[in-house]
Structures are given as C-alpha cells and as structure tokens.
Coordinates of C-alpha atoms and ligand atoms in Angstrom, one line a residue:
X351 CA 0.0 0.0 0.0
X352 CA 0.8 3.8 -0.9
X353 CA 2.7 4.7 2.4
X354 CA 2.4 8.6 0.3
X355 CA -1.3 7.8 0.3
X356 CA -1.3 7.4 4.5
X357 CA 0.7 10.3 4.8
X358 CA -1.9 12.6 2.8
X359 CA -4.7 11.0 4.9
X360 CA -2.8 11.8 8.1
X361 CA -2.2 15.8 7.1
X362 CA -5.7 16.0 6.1
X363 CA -7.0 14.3 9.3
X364 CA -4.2 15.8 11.2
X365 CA -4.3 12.6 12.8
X366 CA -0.8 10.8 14.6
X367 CA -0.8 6.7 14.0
X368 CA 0.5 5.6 17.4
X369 CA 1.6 1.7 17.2
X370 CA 2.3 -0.9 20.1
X371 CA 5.9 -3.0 19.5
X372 CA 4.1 -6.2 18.8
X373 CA 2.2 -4.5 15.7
X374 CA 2.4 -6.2 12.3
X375 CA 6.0 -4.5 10.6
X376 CA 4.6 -3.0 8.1
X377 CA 2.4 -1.2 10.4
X378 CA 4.9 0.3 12.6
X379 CA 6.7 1.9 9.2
X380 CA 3.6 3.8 8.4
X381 CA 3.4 4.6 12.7
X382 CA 4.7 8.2 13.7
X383 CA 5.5 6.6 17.1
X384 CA 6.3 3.0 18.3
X385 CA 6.8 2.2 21.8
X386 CA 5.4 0.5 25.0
X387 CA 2.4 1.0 26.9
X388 CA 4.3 4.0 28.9
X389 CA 5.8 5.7 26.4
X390 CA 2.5 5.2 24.3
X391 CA 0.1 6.5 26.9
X392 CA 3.1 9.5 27.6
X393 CA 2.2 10.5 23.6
X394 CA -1.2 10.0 24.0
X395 CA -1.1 12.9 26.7
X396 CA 1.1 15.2 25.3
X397 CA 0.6 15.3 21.1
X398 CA -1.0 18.2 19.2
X399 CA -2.9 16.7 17.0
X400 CA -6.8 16.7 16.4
X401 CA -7.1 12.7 16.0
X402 CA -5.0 9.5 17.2
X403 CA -5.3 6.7 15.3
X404 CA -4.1 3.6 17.4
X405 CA -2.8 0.5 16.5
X406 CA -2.7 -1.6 19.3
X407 CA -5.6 -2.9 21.6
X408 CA -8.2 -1.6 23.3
X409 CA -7.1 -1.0 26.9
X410 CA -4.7 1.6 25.1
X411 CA -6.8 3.3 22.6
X412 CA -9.0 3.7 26.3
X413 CA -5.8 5.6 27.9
X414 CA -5.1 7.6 24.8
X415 CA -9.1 8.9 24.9
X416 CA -9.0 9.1 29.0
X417 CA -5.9 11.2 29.0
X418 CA -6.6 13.4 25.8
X419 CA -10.9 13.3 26.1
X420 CA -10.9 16.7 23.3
X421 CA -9.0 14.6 20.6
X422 CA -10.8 11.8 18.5
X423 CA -9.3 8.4 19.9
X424 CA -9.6 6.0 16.6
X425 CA -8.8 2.1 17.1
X426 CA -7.8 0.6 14.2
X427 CA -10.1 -2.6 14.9
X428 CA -13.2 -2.2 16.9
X429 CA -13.0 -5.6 18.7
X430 CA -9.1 -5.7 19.1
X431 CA -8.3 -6.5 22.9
X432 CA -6.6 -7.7 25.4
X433 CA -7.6 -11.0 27.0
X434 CA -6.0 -10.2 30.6
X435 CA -7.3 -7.2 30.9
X436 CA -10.9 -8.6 31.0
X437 CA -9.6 -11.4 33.7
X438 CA -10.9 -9.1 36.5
X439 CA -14.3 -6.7 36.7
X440 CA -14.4 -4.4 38.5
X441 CA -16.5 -5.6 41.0
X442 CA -14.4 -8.4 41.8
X443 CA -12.0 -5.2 42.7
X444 CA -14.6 -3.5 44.5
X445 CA -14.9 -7.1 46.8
X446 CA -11.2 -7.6 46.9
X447 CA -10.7 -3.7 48.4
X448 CA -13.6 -4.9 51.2
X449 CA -11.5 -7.8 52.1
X450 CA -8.4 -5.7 52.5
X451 CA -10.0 -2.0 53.3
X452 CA -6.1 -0.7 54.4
X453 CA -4.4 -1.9 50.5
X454 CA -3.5 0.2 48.0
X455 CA -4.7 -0.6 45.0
X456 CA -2.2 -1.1 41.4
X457 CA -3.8 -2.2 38.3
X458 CA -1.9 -2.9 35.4
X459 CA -2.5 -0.6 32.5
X460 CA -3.6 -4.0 30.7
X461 CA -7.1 -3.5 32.3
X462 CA -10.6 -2.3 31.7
X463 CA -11.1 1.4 32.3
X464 CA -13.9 0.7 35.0
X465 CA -11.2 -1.5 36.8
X466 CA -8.4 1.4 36.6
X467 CA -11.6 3.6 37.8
X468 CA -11.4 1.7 41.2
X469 CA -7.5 2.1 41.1
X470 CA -5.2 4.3 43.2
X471 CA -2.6 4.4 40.5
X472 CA -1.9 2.7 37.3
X473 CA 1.3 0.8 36.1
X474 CA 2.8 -0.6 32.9
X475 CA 5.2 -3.6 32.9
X476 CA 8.3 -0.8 32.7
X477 CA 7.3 1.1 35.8
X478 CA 5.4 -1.8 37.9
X479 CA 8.4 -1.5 40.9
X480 CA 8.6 2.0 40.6
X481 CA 5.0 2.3 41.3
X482 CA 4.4 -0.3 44.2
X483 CA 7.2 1.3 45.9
X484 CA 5.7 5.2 45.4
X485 CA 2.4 4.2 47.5
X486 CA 2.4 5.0 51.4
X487 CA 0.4 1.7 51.9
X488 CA 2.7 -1.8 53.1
X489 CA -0.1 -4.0 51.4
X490 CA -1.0 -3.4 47.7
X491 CA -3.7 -5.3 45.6
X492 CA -1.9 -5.9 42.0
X493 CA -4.4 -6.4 39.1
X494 CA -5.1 -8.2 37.0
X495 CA -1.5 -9.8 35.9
X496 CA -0.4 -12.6 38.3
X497 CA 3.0 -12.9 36.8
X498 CA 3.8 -9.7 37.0
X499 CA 2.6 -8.9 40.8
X500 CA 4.4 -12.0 41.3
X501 CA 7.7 -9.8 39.8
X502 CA 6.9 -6.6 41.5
X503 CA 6.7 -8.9 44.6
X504 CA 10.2 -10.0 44.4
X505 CA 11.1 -6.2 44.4
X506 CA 9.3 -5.0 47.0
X507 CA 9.1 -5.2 50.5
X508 CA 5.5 -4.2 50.6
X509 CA 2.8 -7.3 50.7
X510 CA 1.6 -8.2 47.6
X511 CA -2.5 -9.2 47.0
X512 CA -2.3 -10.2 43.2
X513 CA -5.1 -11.2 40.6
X514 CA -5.7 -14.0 38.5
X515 CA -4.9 -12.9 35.2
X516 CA -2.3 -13.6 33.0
X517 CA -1.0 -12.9 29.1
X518 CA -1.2 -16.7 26.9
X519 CA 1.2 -15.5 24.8
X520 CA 3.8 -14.8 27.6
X521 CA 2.8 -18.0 30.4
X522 CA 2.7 -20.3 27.4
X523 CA 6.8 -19.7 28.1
X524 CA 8.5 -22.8 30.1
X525 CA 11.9 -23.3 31.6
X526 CA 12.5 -26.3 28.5
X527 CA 12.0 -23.7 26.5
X528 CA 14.7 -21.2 27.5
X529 CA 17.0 -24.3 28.1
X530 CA 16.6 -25.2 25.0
X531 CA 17.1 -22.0 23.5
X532 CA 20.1 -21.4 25.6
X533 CA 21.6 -24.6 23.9
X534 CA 21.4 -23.6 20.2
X535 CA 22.6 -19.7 21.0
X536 CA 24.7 -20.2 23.9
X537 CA 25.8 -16.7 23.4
X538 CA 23.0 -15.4 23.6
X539 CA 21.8 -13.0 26.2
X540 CA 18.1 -13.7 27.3
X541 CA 15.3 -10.9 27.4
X542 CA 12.5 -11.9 28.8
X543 CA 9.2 -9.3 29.6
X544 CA 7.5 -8.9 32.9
X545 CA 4.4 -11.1 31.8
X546 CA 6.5 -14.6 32.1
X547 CA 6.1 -17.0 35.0
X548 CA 8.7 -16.6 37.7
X549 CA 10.8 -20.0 36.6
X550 CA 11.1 -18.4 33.1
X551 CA 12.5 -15.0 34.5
X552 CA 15.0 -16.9 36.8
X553 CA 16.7 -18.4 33.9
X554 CA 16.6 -14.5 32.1
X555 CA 19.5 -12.3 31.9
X556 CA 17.3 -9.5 32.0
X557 CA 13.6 -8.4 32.5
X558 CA 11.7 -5.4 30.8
X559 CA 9.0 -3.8 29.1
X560 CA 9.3 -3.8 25.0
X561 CA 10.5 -1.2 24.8
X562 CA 13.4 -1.6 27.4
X563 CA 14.4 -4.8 25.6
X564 CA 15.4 -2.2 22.5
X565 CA 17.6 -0.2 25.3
X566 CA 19.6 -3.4 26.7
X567 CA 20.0 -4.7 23.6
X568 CA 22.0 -1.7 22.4
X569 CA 23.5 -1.0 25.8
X570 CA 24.7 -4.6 25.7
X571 CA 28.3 -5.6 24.1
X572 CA 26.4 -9.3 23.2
X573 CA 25.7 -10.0 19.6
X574 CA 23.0 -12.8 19.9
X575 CA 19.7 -12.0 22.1
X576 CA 17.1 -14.7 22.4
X577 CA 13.5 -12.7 23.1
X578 CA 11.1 -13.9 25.6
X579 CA 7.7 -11.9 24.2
X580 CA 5.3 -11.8 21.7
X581 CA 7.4 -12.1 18.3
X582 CA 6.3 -8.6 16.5
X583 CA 9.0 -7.3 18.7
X584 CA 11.4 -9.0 16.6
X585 CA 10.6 -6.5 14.2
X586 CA 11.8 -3.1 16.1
X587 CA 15.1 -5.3 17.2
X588 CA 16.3 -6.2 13.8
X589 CA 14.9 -2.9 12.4
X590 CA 17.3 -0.7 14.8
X591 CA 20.0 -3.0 15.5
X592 CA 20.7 -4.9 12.0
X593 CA 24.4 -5.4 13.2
X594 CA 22.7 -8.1 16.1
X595 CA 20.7 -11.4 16.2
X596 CA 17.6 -12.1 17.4
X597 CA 16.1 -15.1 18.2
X598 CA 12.0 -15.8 19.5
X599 CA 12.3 -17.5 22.6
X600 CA 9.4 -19.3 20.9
X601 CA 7.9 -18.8 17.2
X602 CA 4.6 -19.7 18.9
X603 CA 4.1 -16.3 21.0
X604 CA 1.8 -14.5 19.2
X605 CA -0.9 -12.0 20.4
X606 CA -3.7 -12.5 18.2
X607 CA -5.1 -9.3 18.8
X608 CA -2.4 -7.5 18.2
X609 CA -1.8 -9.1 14.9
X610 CA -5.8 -7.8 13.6
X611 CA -4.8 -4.4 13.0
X612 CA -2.9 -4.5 9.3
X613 CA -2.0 -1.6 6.8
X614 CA -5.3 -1.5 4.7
X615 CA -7.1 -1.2 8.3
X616 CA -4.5 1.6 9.2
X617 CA -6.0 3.4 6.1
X618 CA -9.5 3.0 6.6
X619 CA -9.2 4.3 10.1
X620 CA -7.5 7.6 9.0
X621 CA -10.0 7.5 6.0
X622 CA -13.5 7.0 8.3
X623 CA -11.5 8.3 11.6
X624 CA -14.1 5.3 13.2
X625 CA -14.4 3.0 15.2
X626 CA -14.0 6.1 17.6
X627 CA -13.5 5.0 21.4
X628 CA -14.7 6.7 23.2
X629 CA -14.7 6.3 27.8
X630 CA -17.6 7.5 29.8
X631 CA -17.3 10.4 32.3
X632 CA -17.8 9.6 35.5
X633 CA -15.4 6.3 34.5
X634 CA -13.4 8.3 32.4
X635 CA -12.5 11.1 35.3
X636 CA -11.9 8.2 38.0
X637 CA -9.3 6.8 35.4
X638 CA -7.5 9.6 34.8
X639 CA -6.4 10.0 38.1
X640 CA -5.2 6.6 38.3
X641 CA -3.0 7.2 34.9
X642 CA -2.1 10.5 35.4
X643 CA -0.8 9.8 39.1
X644 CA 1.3 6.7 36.8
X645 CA 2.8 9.6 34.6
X646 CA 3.3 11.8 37.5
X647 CA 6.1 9.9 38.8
Ligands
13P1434 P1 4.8 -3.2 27.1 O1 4.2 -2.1 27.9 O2 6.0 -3.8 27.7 O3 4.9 -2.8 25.7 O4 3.8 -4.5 27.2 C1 2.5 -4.4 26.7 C2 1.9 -5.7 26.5 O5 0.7 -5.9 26.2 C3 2.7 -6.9 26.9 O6 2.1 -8.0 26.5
SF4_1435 FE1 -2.7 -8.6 26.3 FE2 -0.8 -10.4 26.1 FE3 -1.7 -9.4 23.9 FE4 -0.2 -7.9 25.6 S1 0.4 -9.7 24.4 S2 -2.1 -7.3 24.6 S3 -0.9 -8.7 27.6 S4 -2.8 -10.7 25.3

C-alpha cells in the first residue's frame, strides 16, 4: 500500500498513528510513534494533533481517549483487545478492596477502564516496581496480571494481594523452552518481559517492558539476544540493531489481537477516523487519576 497515500490522509486528518511493538512490521513503518504502553500513553497525553489513530488494543486506545478526552481516539479494529485485561471486573476489585479496606490498589495498565476507575494508580510492565514502591500503603492489591505482581513482589518489601490474570502469549513460556534455546545460541543474552512465570525470569539475563528490551540490547556488548515476548517485537530489534541477532524464545508467542490491525485497516481508520473510542465520564474522570498519578512519577 501507498505509504504517500497514508501520509496525505494523516495531514488532512491531522491525525498521529500511534503503534504498540508487537504490531504487524509493516504497520509500525507507516506509525509516527512505536513504543510500549508507557511511552504510548506518555504520547497520548502530550501530542498536538486533532485525531490519534491507534494501532494496538483496546485497553490503550482507552488511555489515549482518558488522558486526551478533546482529541478523536480511533482504534484501528473495533473488537481488538486484550484477554488479561478482561480477567478481573471491577466488581471483583470492589470485593477484593472490602476484604483488604487498608491496600492500596495497582492495576496494570492491561485492564478495563472501569477497573483502573477503582485504582489508586496505574502501572505498565516498565514502571510496575517503581510504582508499588511510590504508595504510602505496606499492602498493595496488583491487578489483574499474576505474573507480573508475582515480579513486583520479588522487588518490594511491601505485601503483595495479586489477581488471576495472566497474558497466553507470555505464560505459554516454560523453563525447557529457554533451556533449549540457551543450547542452540549459547551466546545469547536472554530478554524476557514482565508477563512470564517466575521459573522463566529466573533463567533470564534481564527483565523489561518492549521497549526496554530495545535499550539493553544496544546497551549490551552481546551480539545474539534470544527474546522472551510476543514475536512482533522481533521487528523493532532487527529494524534498529541490523548489526545483532535475534532469536524468538518461541515462534509460537503471538498476540492474536495484536496481529488484527494490518495496513489497509491503518488506512480505513484515517480515512472514516471510526471506530471512535470513546470512555464515559464519570469512569473516564476516575481513570485519569489513576493514569495520570502513573505519569506523574
Ligand atoms: P509493554 O508495555 O512492555 O509494551 O507491554 C504491553 C503488553 O501488552 C505486553 O504483553
Ligand atoms: Fe494482552 Fe498479552 Fe496481547 Fe499484551 S500480548 S495485549 S498482555 S494478550
């Protein structure tokens, strides 16, 4: 597809394509910005622009609209969404805050905006720590991500209430699997992200958001990486590091959401500026605090 034929379509919207890591490659070339969840929701907040057209899933089209409510929030695919973040409702929240009335309350940025509505503050997988660590309370209810409470936990000497949830794309990773990788690159440094079981992050050399995998990479003096997430971040590795290699922990990690978005929808969401999304005050005003405290810090 014309990648001139997006452009005119973003001047004349004056519209910014924001695109999540894992996107489909050709996708991110057409993207003004590709990053992580924080530095994606940090865009969302600051851009002048009238529309943002987001290719990613829903929980952060719902951020971008939340923090910016006067621009016109476009998803690329209506039903494009995250399956953890809809592993707790809110009102499970509200009962888990009853049964622990002194907790602060974290929910991963991978959640509905009602749940981030009954949050104190807001994290992504880069910040998670960071953000446990920042509340005056000892005990902190972590939602809805069980892998990566379990993470924050191990970093923290607060107590730690986590959820259920979890990402299939990162749990489906096992110990075999990194041994095994290990074994073919034995060079190889391993990246794993936040969202893996703890037996997988033991075997890691480091842990970190998508975007922080692009950062040790190049920090790193290694050639070889092998790459514990979903595989579209293969893309953004190669793309700005074609001097290194690297390898999917697994060819089999694939967000299928992420993957729904491709160029010709791209197009027809610049062209129709729809599906819009769109968060309902009083929800939308609850969640903002939650966020905004997140990019306060
Ligand atoms: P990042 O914020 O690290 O990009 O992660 C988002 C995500 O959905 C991971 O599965
Ligand atoms: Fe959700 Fe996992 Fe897909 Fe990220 S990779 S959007 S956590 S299902």
């Amino acid at each position: 597809m014309n990648m001139d034929a997006i452009s005119r379509l973003k001047e004349r919207q004056e519209a910014v394509v924001l695109a999540h890591n894992y996107q489909d490659a050709s996708v991110q070339e057409v993207a003004d910005l590709v990053g992580d969840s924080l530095e994606l929701s940090r865009a969302a907040a600051e851009l002048d622009c009238k529309a943002i057209v987001f290719a990613g899933v829903d929980f952060m089209a719902q951020t971008a609209a939340i923090l910016s409510p006067e621009k016109r929030v476009v998803l690329t695919v209506a039903n494009a969404t995250c399956p953890m973040a809809h592993m707790i409702k809110a009102k499970d929240l509200r009962a888990t805050k009853l049964l622990y009335p002194r907790a602060g309350v974290v929910c991963y940025v991978n959640s509905t905006a009602d749940v981030k509505a009954e949050s104190d503050i807001c994290c992504t997988s880069a910040n998670g720590v960071e953000v446990v660590n920042s509340m005056e309370q000892d005990q902190i209810i972590f939602v809805p991500d069980r892998n990566l409470a379990a993470f924050v936990a191990r970093h923290t000497s607060k107590e730690i209430i986590p959820g259920n949830g979890f990402c299939y794309a990162h749990d489906q990773f096992t110990v075999d699997m990194v041994r095994e990788a290990k074994a073919k690159h034995p060079n190889a440094v391993v990246l794993v992200h936040p969202e893996c079981r703890a037996e997988v992050i033991d075997l890691a050399d480091a842990v970190c958001s998508t975007s922080g995998m692009i950062r040790e990479a190049r920090e790193s003096d290694a050639q070889e990486f092998i790459i514990g997430t979903e595989v579209g971040m293969l893309h953004p590795l190669r793309a700005k590091m074609p001097g290194k290699e690297f390898h999917p922990l697994s060819t089999n990690a694939i967000c299928h959401d992420m993957k729904k978005t491709d160029l010709s929808k791209v197009r027809q969401a610049l062209e129709t500026l729809e599906p819009r999304v769109v968060v309902p005050e009083p929800v939308a005003s609850k969640a903002r605090v939650a966020i905004q405290r997140m990019l306060d810090i």
